[in-house]
Amino acid sequence: LPVTIGNMIGGTLLVGAAGNEDTLTMEYPAAFKDSVAVAAVDSRLHKVAFSNFGRWVDIGYWQKTLT
C-alpha cells in the first residue's frame, strides 16, 4: 500500500470503510482523495457480498467474527 505524505492530513492518516452497499459508489470518508479506502474481504481474500468495491479502494481487510 503506497502511503505517502499526501495521505497525511495534519499528521493523521485518514482510513475509512468503503461501504456496505455492494456498489461501485464511493462512500465518505473513504472517498476523500487523501484517505485510505478499506473494503471487506473474507478469509480467502475475496470481496464479501455487501462490500463496496472499485479501483478507488486501496486495501481489503478480513476480520474474524467473534461469537
Short mmCIF file of N, CA, C and O in Angstrom, two decimals:
data_model
loop_
_atom_site.label_atom_id
_atom_site.label_comp_id
_atom_site.label_asym_id
_atom_site.label_seq_id
_atom_site.Cartn_x
_atom_site.Cartn_y
_atom_site.Cartn_z
N LEU A 1 0.85 -1.18 0.00
CA LEU A 1 0.00 0.00 0.00
C LEU A 1 0.89 1.23 0.00
O LEU A 1 1.62 1.46 0.95
N PRO A 2 0.81 2.02 -1.05
CA PRO A 2 1.66 3.21 -1.11
C PRO A 2 1.09 4.35 -0.28
O PRO A 2 0.19 5.06 -0.70
N VAL A 3 1.59 4.50 0.93
CA VAL A 3 1.16 5.60 1.80
C VAL A 3 2.21 6.69 1.69
O VAL A 3 3.39 6.45 1.91
N THR A 4 1.80 7.87 1.30
CA THR A 4 2.73 8.97 1.11
C THR A 4 2.36 10.11 2.05
O THR A 4 1.34 10.08 2.72
N ILE A 5 3.20 11.13 2.05
CA ILE A 5 2.91 12.33 2.84
C ILE A 5 1.57 12.92 2.41
O ILE A 5 0.83 13.47 3.20
N GLY A 6 1.20 12.75 1.14
CA GLY A 6 -0.08 13.24 0.64
C GLY A 6 -1.27 12.59 1.34
O GLY A 6 -2.35 13.15 1.37
N ASN A 7 -1.07 11.39 1.91
CA ASN A 7 -2.13 10.72 2.64
C ASN A 7 -2.28 11.24 4.07
O ASN A 7 -3.23 10.88 4.75
N MET A 8 -1.36 12.05 4.52
CA MET A 8 -1.40 12.55 5.87
C MET A 8 -2.13 13.88 5.92
O MET A 8 -1.86 14.78 5.13
N ILE A 9 -3.09 14.00 6.81
CA ILE A 9 -3.84 15.24 7.00
C ILE A 9 -3.54 15.73 8.41
O ILE A 9 -3.99 15.14 9.38
N GLY A 10 -2.74 16.76 8.52
CA GLY A 10 -2.38 17.28 9.82
C GLY A 10 -1.67 16.24 10.68
O GLY A 10 -1.87 16.20 11.88
N GLY A 11 -0.88 15.36 10.07
CA GLY A 11 -0.16 14.34 10.81
C GLY A 11 -0.98 13.10 11.10
O GLY A 11 -0.54 12.21 11.81
N THR A 12 -2.20 13.02 10.58
CA THR A 12 -3.09 11.88 10.83
C THR A 12 -3.45 11.21 9.52
O THR A 12 -3.79 11.88 8.55
N LEU A 13 -3.39 9.90 9.49
CA LEU A 13 -3.78 9.14 8.31
C LEU A 13 -5.28 8.85 8.41
O LEU A 13 -5.74 8.25 9.38
N LEU A 14 -6.04 9.26 7.42
CA LEU A 14 -7.49 9.05 7.40
C LEU A 14 -7.78 7.72 6.72
O LEU A 14 -7.46 7.53 5.55
N VAL A 15 -8.39 6.80 7.46
CA VAL A 15 -8.76 5.48 6.95
C VAL A 15 -10.27 5.35 7.07
O VAL A 15 -10.84 5.66 8.11
N GLY A 16 -10.93 4.92 5.99
CA GLY A 16 -12.38 4.81 6.02
C GLY A 16 -12.87 3.55 5.35
O GLY A 16 -12.25 3.02 4.42
N ALA A 17 -14.01 3.07 5.81
CA ALA A 17 -14.65 1.89 5.21
C ALA A 17 -15.18 2.25 3.83
O ALA A 17 -15.73 3.33 3.62
N ALA A 18 -15.03 1.32 2.88
CA ALA A 18 -15.50 1.54 1.52
C ALA A 18 -17.02 1.63 1.47
O ALA A 18 -17.58 2.30 0.61
N GLY A 19 -17.71 0.96 2.37
CA GLY A 19 -19.17 0.97 2.41
C GLY A 19 -19.74 -0.43 2.36
O GLY A 19 -19.03 -1.39 2.06
N ASN A 20 -21.03 -0.54 2.63
CA ASN A 20 -21.68 -1.85 2.75
C ASN A 20 -22.91 -1.98 1.85
O ASN A 20 -23.90 -2.57 2.24
N GLU A 21 -22.84 -1.44 0.65
CA GLU A 21 -23.99 -1.48 -0.26
C GLU A 21 -23.75 -2.33 -1.51
O GLU A 21 -24.57 -2.32 -2.41
N ASP A 22 -22.60 -3.03 -1.60
CA ASP A 22 -22.26 -3.85 -2.77
C ASP A 22 -22.39 -3.05 -4.07
O ASP A 22 -23.07 -3.44 -5.02
N THR A 23 -21.71 -1.89 -4.10
CA THR A 23 -21.80 -1.00 -5.25
C THR A 23 -20.44 -0.37 -5.54
O THR A 23 -19.56 -0.36 -4.67
N LEU A 24 -20.30 0.18 -6.73
CA LEU A 24 -19.09 0.93 -7.10
C LEU A 24 -19.11 2.35 -6.54
O LEU A 24 -18.12 3.07 -6.64
N THR A 25 -20.22 2.75 -5.95
CA THR A 25 -20.36 4.11 -5.42
C THR A 25 -19.35 4.38 -4.32
O THR A 25 -19.24 3.60 -3.37
N MET A 26 -18.66 5.48 -4.44
CA MET A 26 -17.67 5.86 -3.42
C MET A 26 -18.39 6.43 -2.20
O MET A 26 -19.31 7.24 -2.33
N GLU A 27 -17.98 5.99 -1.02
CA GLU A 27 -18.56 6.46 0.25
C GLU A 27 -17.53 7.26 1.02
O GLU A 27 -16.34 6.96 0.99
N TYR A 28 -17.99 8.28 1.71
CA TYR A 28 -17.11 9.11 2.54
C TYR A 28 -17.11 8.60 3.97
O TYR A 28 -18.11 8.08 4.43
N PRO A 29 -15.97 8.63 4.66
CA PRO A 29 -14.76 9.37 4.34
C PRO A 29 -13.78 8.63 3.43
O PRO A 29 -12.78 9.19 3.00
N ALA A 30 -14.06 7.37 3.09
CA ALA A 30 -13.14 6.60 2.26
C ALA A 30 -12.93 7.23 0.89
O ALA A 30 -11.89 7.03 0.26
N ALA A 31 -13.88 8.00 0.38
CA ALA A 31 -13.80 8.59 -0.95
C ALA A 31 -12.92 9.84 -1.01
O ALA A 31 -12.58 10.29 -2.10
N PHE A 32 -12.55 10.39 0.14
CA PHE A 32 -11.67 11.55 0.12
C PHE A 32 -10.36 11.19 -0.58
O PHE A 32 -9.83 10.10 -0.40
N LYS A 33 -9.85 12.11 -1.38
CA LYS A 33 -8.65 11.87 -2.19
C LYS A 33 -7.46 11.37 -1.37
O LYS A 33 -6.74 10.47 -1.79
N ASP A 34 -7.24 11.93 -0.20
CA ASP A 34 -6.07 11.58 0.60
C ASP A 34 -6.35 10.54 1.67
O ASP A 34 -5.55 10.36 2.59
N SER A 35 -7.48 9.83 1.57
CA SER A 35 -7.78 8.80 2.57
C SER A 35 -7.37 7.43 2.05
O SER A 35 -7.07 7.26 0.87
N VAL A 36 -7.38 6.45 2.93
CA VAL A 36 -7.16 5.05 2.57
C VAL A 36 -8.51 4.36 2.67
O VAL A 36 -9.11 4.29 3.74
N ALA A 37 -9.01 3.86 1.53
CA ALA A 37 -10.32 3.20 1.48
C ALA A 37 -10.14 1.70 1.71
O ALA A 37 -9.34 1.05 1.04
N VAL A 38 -10.91 1.16 2.67
CA VAL A 38 -10.79 -0.25 3.06
C VAL A 38 -12.09 -0.99 2.75
O VAL A 38 -13.15 -0.61 3.24
N ALA A 39 -11.99 -2.04 1.94
CA ALA A 39 -13.14 -2.89 1.61
C ALA A 39 -13.10 -4.13 2.49
O ALA A 39 -12.05 -4.51 3.01
N ALA A 40 -14.25 -4.79 2.63
CA ALA A 40 -14.32 -6.02 3.42
C ALA A 40 -14.06 -7.22 2.51
O ALA A 40 -14.57 -7.30 1.40
N VAL A 41 -13.23 -8.14 3.01
CA VAL A 41 -12.95 -9.39 2.30
C VAL A 41 -13.16 -10.55 3.26
O VAL A 41 -13.18 -10.38 4.48
N ASP A 42 -13.30 -11.76 2.70
CA ASP A 42 -13.45 -12.94 3.54
C ASP A 42 -12.08 -13.56 3.83
O ASP A 42 -11.04 -13.02 3.42
N SER A 43 -12.06 -14.68 4.51
CA SER A 43 -10.79 -15.32 4.91
C SER A 43 -9.97 -15.79 3.71
O SER A 43 -8.78 -16.04 3.84
N ARG A 44 -10.60 -15.87 2.52
CA ARG A 44 -9.88 -16.25 1.30
C ARG A 44 -9.50 -15.02 0.48
O ARG A 44 -9.07 -15.13 -0.65
N LEU A 45 -9.70 -13.84 1.08
CA LEU A 45 -9.38 -12.55 0.49
C LEU A 45 -10.23 -12.21 -0.74
O LEU A 45 -9.83 -11.45 -1.60
N HIS A 46 -11.45 -12.76 -0.78
CA HIS A 46 -12.43 -12.40 -1.79
C HIS A 46 -13.38 -11.36 -1.21
O HIS A 46 -13.71 -11.40 -0.02
N LYS A 47 -13.87 -10.46 -2.06
CA LYS A 47 -14.81 -9.44 -1.60
C LYS A 47 -16.04 -10.11 -1.01
O LYS A 47 -16.58 -11.04 -1.59
N VAL A 48 -16.48 -9.63 0.14
CA VAL A 48 -17.72 -10.15 0.71
C VAL A 48 -18.90 -9.52 -0.03
O VAL A 48 -18.77 -8.46 -0.65
N ALA A 49 -20.04 -10.18 0.03
CA ALA A 49 -21.20 -9.79 -0.78
C ALA A 49 -21.63 -8.34 -0.57
O ALA A 49 -22.06 -7.68 -1.51
N PHE A 50 -21.52 -7.81 0.63
CA PHE A 50 -22.04 -6.48 0.93
C PHE A 50 -21.06 -5.34 0.71
O PHE A 50 -21.43 -4.18 0.68
N SER A 51 -19.78 -5.63 0.54
CA SER A 51 -18.76 -4.58 0.49
C SER A 51 -18.78 -3.79 -0.81
O SER A 51 -18.91 -4.35 -1.90
N ASN A 52 -18.64 -2.46 -0.69
CA ASN A 52 -18.44 -1.64 -1.88
C ASN A 52 -17.07 -1.97 -2.47
O ASN A 52 -16.20 -2.50 -1.78
N PHE A 53 -16.88 -1.63 -3.74
CA PHE A 53 -15.66 -2.06 -4.43
C PHE A 53 -15.35 -1.08 -5.55
O PHE A 53 -16.14 -0.20 -5.87
N GLY A 54 -14.18 -1.23 -6.14
CA GLY A 54 -13.79 -0.42 -7.28
C GLY A 54 -12.32 -0.06 -7.21
O GLY A 54 -11.63 -0.34 -6.24
N ARG A 55 -11.86 0.58 -8.29
CA ARG A 55 -10.44 0.96 -8.37
C ARG A 55 -10.06 1.97 -7.30
O ARG A 55 -8.90 2.16 -7.00
N TRP A 56 -11.03 2.64 -6.71
CA TRP A 56 -10.78 3.65 -5.68
C TRP A 56 -10.48 3.02 -4.32
O TRP A 56 -9.99 3.69 -3.42
N VAL A 57 -10.76 1.72 -4.16
CA VAL A 57 -10.47 1.02 -2.90
C VAL A 57 -8.98 0.72 -2.84
O VAL A 57 -8.40 0.22 -3.80
N ASP A 58 -8.36 1.02 -1.70
CA ASP A 58 -6.91 0.84 -1.55
C ASP A 58 -6.52 -0.52 -1.00
O ASP A 58 -5.45 -1.04 -1.34
N ILE A 59 -7.35 -1.09 -0.13
CA ILE A 59 -6.95 -2.32 0.56
C ILE A 59 -8.20 -3.07 1.02
O ILE A 59 -9.25 -2.47 1.23
N GLY A 60 -8.08 -4.38 1.16
CA GLY A 60 -9.15 -5.20 1.72
C GLY A 60 -8.73 -5.70 3.09
O GLY A 60 -7.55 -5.93 3.33
N TYR A 61 -9.71 -5.84 3.97
CA TYR A 61 -9.41 -6.29 5.33
C TYR A 61 -10.40 -7.36 5.74
O TYR A 61 -11.60 -7.23 5.53
N TRP A 62 -9.88 -8.44 6.34
CA TRP A 62 -10.69 -9.52 6.83
C TRP A 62 -10.67 -9.49 8.36
O TRP A 62 -9.61 -9.38 8.97
N GLN A 63 -11.84 -9.55 8.96
CA GLN A 63 -11.95 -9.60 10.41
C GLN A 63 -12.74 -10.84 10.79
O GLN A 63 -13.87 -11.02 10.36
N LYS A 64 -12.12 -11.67 11.58
CA LYS A 64 -12.79 -12.88 12.04
C LYS A 64 -13.95 -12.48 12.95
O LYS A 64 -13.83 -11.63 13.81
N THR A 65 -15.09 -13.12 12.72
CA THR A 65 -16.27 -12.85 13.55
C THR A 65 -16.10 -13.52 14.91
O THR A 65 -15.78 -14.69 14.98
N LEU A 66 -16.32 -12.76 15.95
CA LEU A 66 -16.24 -13.30 17.31
C LEU A 66 -17.65 -13.65 17.78
O LEU A 66 -18.57 -12.86 17.64
N THR A 67 -17.80 -14.85 18.32
CA THR A 67 -19.12 -15.24 18.83
C THR A 67 -19.06 -15.55 20.30
O THR A 67 -18.04 -15.78 20.86
#
